[in-house]
GROMACS .gro file of C-alpha atoms in nm:
model
  339
    1MET     CA    1   4.596  -1.168   2.230
    2ALA     CA    2   4.447  -1.319   1.875
    3ASP     CA    3   4.644  -1.624   1.919
    4GLY     CA    4   4.560  -1.853   2.217
    5GLY     CA    5   4.486  -1.535   2.414
    6GLY     CA    6   4.195  -1.475   2.708
    7ILE     CA    7   3.927  -1.214   2.643
    8VAL     CA    8   3.649  -1.129   2.960
    9VAL     CA    9   3.386  -0.964   2.917
   10ARG     CA   10   3.282  -0.780   3.212
   11SER     CA   11   3.031  -0.523   3.077
   12GLU     CA   12   2.856  -0.408   2.760
   13ASP     CA   13   3.145  -0.180   2.725
   14ASP     CA   14   3.388  -0.455   2.721
   15ALA     CA   15   3.178  -0.684   2.418
   16TRP     CA   16   3.167  -0.331   2.230
   17LYS     CA   17   3.525  -0.344   2.261
   18TYR     CA   18   3.616  -0.686   2.178
   19LEU     CA   19   3.345  -0.706   1.915
   20GLU     CA   20   3.535  -0.379   1.791
   21LEU     CA   21   3.880  -0.580   1.727
   22ALA     CA   22   3.719  -0.858   1.586
   23VAL     CA   23   3.561  -0.710   1.297
   24ALA     CA   24   3.895  -0.546   1.190
   25GLY     CA   25   4.087  -0.896   1.220
   26GLU     CA   26   4.204  -0.886   1.538
   27PHE     CA   27   4.162  -1.291   1.577
   28ASP     CA   28   4.171  -1.386   1.252
   29ASP     CA   29   4.510  -1.593   1.289
   30ALA     CA   30   4.414  -1.706   1.614
   31ASP     CA   31   4.414  -2.125   1.680
   32ASP     CA   32   4.228  -2.033   1.980
   33VAL     CA   33   4.045  -1.747   2.171
   34ASP     CA   34   3.961  -1.816   2.520
   35ILE     CA   35   3.584  -1.597   2.633
   36SER     CA   36   3.472  -1.593   2.962
   37PHE     CA   37   3.180  -1.384   3.090
   38GLU     CA   38   3.170  -1.221   3.461
   39GLY     CA   39   2.907  -1.031   3.549
   40TRP     CA   40   2.726  -0.982   3.207
   41PRO     CA   41   2.538  -1.006   3.012
   42CYS     CA   42   2.216  -0.905   3.176
   43LEU     CA   43   1.944  -0.659   3.189
   44THR     CA   44   1.717  -0.549   3.425
   45ILE     CA   45   1.371  -0.427   3.365
   46LYS     CA   46   1.199  -0.253   3.666
   47VAL     CA   47   0.840  -0.258   3.596
   48GLN     CA   48   0.582  -0.057   3.833
   49MET     CA   49   0.339  -0.336   4.015
   50PRO     CA   50   0.327  -0.481   4.367
   51ASP     CA   51   0.634  -0.546   4.515
   52SER     CA   52   0.794  -0.918   4.345
   53THR     CA   53   0.489  -0.999   4.153
   54ILE     CA   54   0.481  -1.073   3.791
   55THR     CA   55   0.144  -1.110   3.578
   56PRO     CA   56   0.066  -1.364   3.318
   57THR     CA   57   0.137  -1.092   3.043
   58LEU     CA   58   0.425  -0.978   3.144
   59MET     CA   59   0.576  -1.347   3.190
   60ALA     CA   60   0.476  -1.405   2.844
   61GLY     CA   61   0.710  -1.120   2.735
   62PHE     CA   62   1.007  -1.289   2.889
   63VAL     CA   63   0.881  -1.606   2.694
   64ASP     CA   64   0.899  -1.447   2.377
   65LEU     CA   65   1.173  -1.334   2.438
   66GLN     CA   66   1.371  -1.681   2.524
   67GLN     CA   67   1.197  -1.783   2.167
   68ALA     CA   68   1.410  -1.522   2.020
   69VAL     CA   69   1.724  -1.631   2.158
   70TYR     CA   70   1.662  -2.051   2.093
   71ARG     CA   71   1.563  -1.881   1.738
   72GLY     CA   72   1.858  -1.728   1.698
   73HIS     CA   73   2.065  -2.038   1.812
   74ALA     CA   74   1.919  -2.284   1.601
   75GLU     CA   75   2.011  -2.039   1.304
   76ILE     CA   76   2.335  -2.011   1.386
   77ARG     CA   77   2.396  -2.369   1.487
   78TYR     CA   78   2.149  -2.571   1.226
   79GLY     CA   79   2.087  -2.282   0.980
   80ARG     CA   80   1.744  -2.246   1.051
   81SER     CA   81   1.535  -2.115   1.316
   82ASP     CA   82   1.276  -2.392   1.311
   83LEU     CA   83   1.282  -2.443   1.693
   84ARG     CA   84   1.237  -2.807   1.619
   85ALA     CA   85   1.593  -2.833   1.521
   86LEU     CA   86   1.679  -2.788   1.897
   87SER     CA   87   1.692  -3.040   2.137
   88ASP     CA   88   1.617  -3.068   2.469
   89GLU     CA   89   1.997  -3.047   2.607
   90ASP     CA   90   2.013  -2.720   2.400
   91ARG     CA   91   1.690  -2.543   2.518
   92ALA     CA   92   1.807  -2.653   2.871
   93ALA     CA   93   2.144  -2.509   2.835
   94LEU     CA   94   1.998  -2.241   2.639
   95GLU     CA   95   1.707  -2.080   2.897
   96PHE     CA   96   1.822  -1.724   3.025
   97SER     CA   97   1.777  -1.679   3.430
   98VAL     CA   98   1.499  -1.451   3.540
   99LYS     CA   99   1.546  -1.284   3.907
  100VAL     CA  100   1.267  -1.104   4.060
  101GLU     CA  101   1.361  -0.855   4.309
  102SER     CA  102   1.180  -0.644   4.566
  103GLY     CA  103   1.133  -0.271   4.504
  104SER     CA  104   0.804  -0.265   4.269
  105SER     CA  105   0.917  -0.582   4.020
  106ILE     CA  106   1.257  -0.567   3.940
  107PHE     CA  107   1.359  -0.850   3.669
  108GLY     CA  108   1.713  -0.934   3.616
  109VAL     CA  109   1.733  -1.139   3.279
  110ASN     CA  110   2.121  -1.302   3.306
  111GLY     CA  111   2.261  -1.410   2.993
  112GLU     CA  112   2.576  -1.593   3.073
  113GLN     CA  113   2.507  -1.904   3.029
  114VAL     CA  114   2.349  -1.883   2.725
  115VAL     CA  115   2.636  -1.702   2.534
  116GLU     CA  116   2.834  -1.955   2.696
  117ALA     CA  117   2.629  -2.236   2.530
  118LEU     CA  118   2.603  -2.089   2.217
  119ILE     CA  119   3.013  -2.068   2.217
  120ASP     CA  120   3.043  -2.406   2.281
  121ALA     CA  121   2.836  -2.512   2.033
  122MET     CA  122   3.031  -2.267   1.752
  123LYS     CA  123   3.353  -2.379   1.874
  124GLU     CA  124   3.254  -2.755   1.710
  125ASN     CA  125   3.251  -2.624   1.310
  126MET     CA  126   3.386  -2.275   1.324
  127THR     CA  127   3.714  -2.116   1.287
  128PRO     CA  128   3.748  -1.858   1.620
  129ALA     CA  129   3.799  -1.558   1.354
  130HIS     CA  130   3.357  -1.628   1.334
  131TRP     CA  131   3.212  -1.791   1.606
  132VAL     CA  132   3.378  -1.488   1.835
  133ILE     CA  133   3.162  -1.233   1.625
  134ILE     CA  134   2.890  -1.441   1.652
  135ALA     CA  135   2.903  -1.482   2.059
  136LEU     CA  136   3.022  -1.101   2.131
  137GLY     CA  137   2.746  -1.028   1.823
  138VAL     CA  138   2.468  -1.170   1.991
  139SER     CA  139   2.552  -1.093   2.312
  140VAL     CA  140   2.476  -0.699   2.272
  141VAL     CA  141   2.195  -0.814   2.031
  142TRP     CA  142   2.070  -1.010   2.258
  143PHE     CA  143   2.109  -0.855   2.622
  144GLY     CA  144   2.268  -0.488   2.542
  145GLN     CA  145   2.107  -0.211   2.647
  146THR     CA  146   2.244   0.003   2.350
  147ALA     CA  147   2.077  -0.281   2.060
  148TRP     CA  148   1.731  -0.188   2.309
  149ASN     CA  149   1.779   0.159   2.265
  150ASP     CA  150   1.827   0.078   1.893
  151TYR     CA  151   1.507  -0.075   1.843
  152LEU     CA  152   1.309   0.188   2.010
  153ASP     CA  153   1.431   0.469   1.870
  154HIS     CA  154   1.402   0.284   1.551
  155ARG     CA  155   1.045   0.202   1.622
  156THR     CA  156   0.957   0.581   1.772
  157ASN     CA  157   1.118   0.722   1.397
  158VAL     CA  158   0.878   0.454   1.184
  159ARG     CA  159   0.551   0.504   1.406
  160LEU     CA  160   0.584   0.918   1.337
  161ALA     CA  161   0.642   0.851   1.010
  162GLU     CA  162   0.291   0.667   1.003
  163ILE     CA  163   0.037   0.803   1.192
  164GLN     CA  164  -0.166   1.175   1.161
  165SER     CA  165  -0.344   1.173   1.498
  166LYS     CA  166  -0.229   1.501   1.650
  167GLU     CA  167  -0.259   1.330   2.012
  168LYS     CA  168  -0.064   0.983   1.897
  169ARG     CA  169   0.233   1.204   1.770
  170GLU     CA  170   0.259   1.465   2.072
  171LEU     CA  171   0.299   1.123   2.288
  172LEU     CA  172   0.571   1.011   2.091
  173GLU     CA  173   0.710   1.310   1.975
  174GLY     CA  174   1.099   1.431   2.193
  175MET     CA  175   1.177   1.051   2.279
  176ARG     CA  176   1.461   0.960   2.216
  177PHE     CA  177   1.714   0.646   2.313
  178LEU     CA  178   2.068   0.635   2.143
  179SER     CA  179   2.283   0.808   2.201
  180ASN     CA  180   2.586   0.938   1.987
  181ASN     CA  181   2.825   0.705   2.146
  182GLU     CA  182   2.556   0.413   2.069
  183THR     CA  183   2.522   0.520   1.740
  184GLN     CA  184   2.875   0.420   1.637
  185ARG     CA  185   2.847   0.144   1.823
  186MET     CA  186   2.542   0.022   1.604
  187LYS     CA  187   2.799   0.075   1.306
  188ILE     CA  188   3.036  -0.207   1.461
  189LEU     CA  189   2.727  -0.479   1.422
  190ALA     CA  190   2.670  -0.349   1.099
  191GLN     CA  191   3.031  -0.442   0.979
  192ALA     CA  192   2.975  -0.729   1.208
  193VAL     CA  193   2.658  -0.849   1.067
  194GLN     CA  194   2.824  -0.815   0.702
  195GLN     CA  195   3.109  -1.056   0.828
  196ARG     CA  196   2.857  -1.314   0.951
  197ALA     CA  197   2.525  -1.275   0.803
  198GLU     CA  198   2.365  -1.516   1.107
  199LEU     CA  199   2.379  -1.188   1.329
  200ALA     CA  200   2.081  -1.052   1.094
  201ARG     CA  201   1.844  -1.350   1.132
  202ALA     CA  202   1.920  -1.275   1.503
  203GLU     CA  203   1.862  -0.931   1.531
  204GLU     CA  204   1.554  -1.019   1.346
  205HIS     CA  205   1.410  -1.225   1.630
  206THR     CA  206   1.528  -1.072   1.881
  207ASP     CA  207   1.310  -0.759   1.757
  208ASP     CA  208   1.004  -0.925   1.731
  209GLY     CA  209   1.100  -1.050   2.122
  210ARG     CA  210   1.127  -0.662   2.216
  211LYS     CA  211   0.827  -0.610   2.003
  212SER     CA  212   0.663  -0.889   2.239
  213MET     CA  213   0.825  -0.769   2.549
  214LEU     CA  214   0.696  -0.421   2.498
  215LYS     CA  215   0.327  -0.527   2.436
  216SER     CA  216   0.344  -0.682   2.788
  217LEU     CA  217   0.400  -0.374   2.975
  218PRO     CA  218   0.115  -0.217   3.162
  219GLU     CA  219   0.016   0.077   3.006
  220GLU     CA  220  -0.041   0.331   3.295
  221ASP     CA  221   0.322   0.329   3.443
  222ASN     CA  222   0.673   0.413   3.366
  223THR     CA  223   0.855   0.107   3.304
  224THR     CA  224   1.245   0.122   3.267
  225ILE     CA  225   1.448  -0.119   3.045
  226GLY     CA  226   1.792  -0.156   3.162
  227ASN     CA  227   1.843   0.271   3.203
  228SER     CA  228   1.608   0.399   2.979
  229VAL     CA  229   1.226   0.497   3.091
  230ILE     CA  230   0.910   0.437   2.871
  231HIS     CA  231   0.608   0.500   2.950
  232GLY     CA  232   0.314   0.165   2.901
  233SER     CA  233   0.090   0.353   2.686
  234GLN     CA  234   0.444   0.507   2.393
  235ALA     CA  235   0.509   0.136   2.424
  236GLN     CA  236   0.174   0.006   2.319
  237GLU     CA  237   0.205   0.271   2.059
  238LEU     CA  238   0.517   0.156   1.931
  239THR     CA  239   0.399  -0.204   1.857
  240LYS     CA  240   0.159  -0.054   1.595
  241SER     CA  241   0.200  -0.114   1.289
  242LYS     CA  242   0.046   0.080   0.947
  243ARG     CA  243  -0.085  -0.213   0.674
  244ARG     CA  244   0.091  -0.168   0.394
  245ARG     CA  245   0.032  -0.307   0.073
  246SER     CA  246   0.295  -0.522  -0.126
  247VAL     CA  247   0.478  -0.378  -0.434
  248GLY     CA  248   0.562  -0.685  -0.652
  249VAL     CA  249   0.919  -0.627  -0.827
  250GLU     CA  250   1.158  -0.832  -0.982
  251LEU     CA  251   1.562  -0.824  -0.840
  252ARG     CA  252   1.822  -0.892  -1.038
  253GLY     CA  253   2.244  -0.898  -0.991
  254MET     CA  254   2.481  -1.069  -0.884
  255TYR     CA  255   2.413  -1.281  -0.517
  256ALA     CA  256   2.661  -1.453  -0.257
  257ILE     CA  257   2.452  -1.822  -0.177
  258LEU     CA  258   2.563  -1.824   0.185
  259ARG     CA  259   2.302  -2.077   0.311
  260VAL     CA  260   2.112  -2.380   0.183
  261ASP     CA  261   1.814  -2.495   0.342
  262THR     CA  262   1.655  -2.807   0.208
  263THR     CA  263   1.375  -2.876   0.425
  264ALA     CA  264   1.109  -2.702   0.212
  265PRO     CA  265   0.833  -2.940   0.087
  266ASP     CA  266   0.829  -2.789  -0.253
  267GLY     CA  267   1.197  -2.722  -0.329
  268PHE     CA  268   1.455  -2.551  -0.117
  269ARG     CA  269   1.534  -2.199   0.053
  270VAL     CA  270   1.823  -2.007   0.030
  271ARG     CA  271   1.977  -1.708   0.203
  272LEU     CA  272   2.106  -1.444   0.003
  273GLN     CA  273   2.387  -1.168  -0.030
  274ARG     CA  274   2.343  -0.878  -0.309
  275ALA     CA  275   2.680  -0.828  -0.431
  276ASP     CA  276   2.699  -0.443  -0.462
  277ASP     CA  277   2.584  -0.349  -0.140
  278GLY     CA  278   2.525  -0.646   0.108
  279SER     CA  279   2.181  -0.637   0.161
  280LEU     CA  280   2.013  -0.966   0.293
  281LEU     CA  281   1.733  -1.226   0.193
  282THR     CA  282   1.580  -1.525   0.189
  283ALA     CA  283   1.454  -1.669  -0.087
  284GLY     CA  284   1.286  -2.034  -0.209
  285VAL     CA  285   1.389  -2.234  -0.499
  286GLN     CA  286   1.101  -2.429  -0.590
  287ASP     CA  287   1.135  -2.736  -0.800
  288VAL     CA  288   0.887  -2.728  -1.116
  289LEU     CA  289   1.058  -2.361  -1.189
  290LEU     CA  290   1.456  -2.409  -1.212
  291SER     CA  291   1.638  -2.695  -1.380
  292LYS     CA  292   1.834  -2.977  -1.206
  293GLY     CA  293   2.152  -2.781  -1.360
  294GLN     CA  294   2.024  -2.475  -1.236
  295ARG     CA  295   2.023  -2.605  -0.896
  296GLU     CA  296   2.277  -2.759  -0.891
  297ALA     CA  297   2.434  -2.411  -0.975
  298ILE     CA  298   2.291  -2.237  -0.659
  299GLN     CA  299   2.445  -2.542  -0.442
  300ARG     CA  300   2.804  -2.501  -0.611
  301ALA     CA  301   2.810  -2.178  -0.551
  302GLU     CA  302   2.730  -2.234  -0.219
  303TRP     CA  303   3.036  -2.471  -0.186
  304ALA     CA  304   3.270  -2.242  -0.409
  305LYS     CA  305   3.148  -1.936  -0.229
  306ARG     CA  306   3.145  -1.772  -0.495
  307PRO     CA  307   2.791  -1.499  -0.632
  308VAL     CA  308   2.616  -1.601  -0.916
  309TRP     CA  309   2.347  -1.384  -1.100
  310LEU     CA  310   1.963  -1.477  -1.039
  311ARG     CA  311   1.622  -1.334  -1.133
  312ILE     CA  312   1.419  -1.327  -0.853
  313ASP     CA  313   1.024  -1.218  -0.813
  314ALA     CA  314   0.938  -1.098  -0.478
  315LYS     CA  315   0.650  -0.852  -0.275
  316GLN     CA  316   0.875  -0.521  -0.113
  317ARG     CA  317   0.706  -0.357   0.164
  318ASP     CA  318   0.862  -0.015   0.213
  319SER     CA  319   1.218  -0.147   0.154
  320VAL     CA  320   1.204  -0.520   0.288
  321PHE     CA  321   1.098  -0.781   0.037
  322VAL     CA  322   0.940  -1.104   0.090
  323ASP     CA  323   0.787  -1.402  -0.094
  324ALA     CA  324   1.105  -1.397  -0.269
  325VAL     CA  325   1.124  -1.697  -0.592
  326ILE     CA  326   1.452  -1.718  -0.777
  327LYS     CA  327   1.341  -1.778  -1.092
  328ASP     CA  328   1.691  -1.781  -1.319
  329VAL     CA  329   2.023  -1.873  -1.212
  330ARG     CA  330   2.333  -1.823  -1.436
  331ASP     CA  331   2.709  -1.807  -1.318
  332SER     CA  332   2.736  -1.452  -1.473
  333PRO     CA  333   2.523  -1.144  -1.579
  334PRO     CA  334   2.374  -1.179  -1.905
  335GLN     CA  335   2.464  -0.935  -2.173
  336SER     CA  336   2.154  -0.749  -2.156
  337ASP     CA  337   2.247  -0.758  -1.759
  338ASP     CA  338   2.443  -0.428  -1.619
  339GLY     CA  339   2.333  -0.628  -1.274
   0.00000   0.00000   0.00000
């Protein structure tokens, strides 16, 4: 299968099956792989409203899902999520179709040409082993039921941990979306993200789109997303977040330089992966703070695909690091540092 073979994806089950094979190395020695999509990816969203209609608010939700696809594609193809990186041809190829059907309002989101357009772009400068993982990974992230259920479960758990109101807790308690089988599937996606860091950013952008979609749902009735049912009042509650304070932290350790973005006006930004746990981080490199030799060390590490020791100042909100800036770069840890 792997050497010049063909893959036909007719369902989400197929996509997960082949993604599991891909992360296990099935396509590592392939000269080429032919992937075709027939009838999937697609996602059906059924909203309770007058037959075959759509409101401006709901339309905005679909637009933000489309924006998530654009940003994910820009991240994968051009190394940055700036939508200005996309050409008019890119946008046209990546535009998914939303079919409005009768019976309340049923919206069928078709993503076949979206994933195929990404594959065509990736084939230019990636090996099959790389682009197959990304293609199948984004197909389940952008359009998969499992990824939607994982997002809904995650937001439910987060909100239950944040809210104190008995009434609001009763609104969310008992909500479960992710099955045991889907939990195992998300472990496959985690392995894919470890191998292809671009998928992590695609996930982040898609979660932003999902949040916007939930906000756009009418509060009075149930909505069905794929095979998951959520009431509008529950959807609105899941989009809220408790205001968090940021805590300044210093990070030290060996990091792989996954990508360097030189478009920042005051230096450049780098996408990092920590060597000991695989966690991902984007950090700034300000020209005035590092020497020319240190900046060159970062670029050499990216080209040679070897980790370097970094000292990073960042702000932490829960387990998320933001506003990170690299303060020191070394080829190996200093003697006083065991990271």
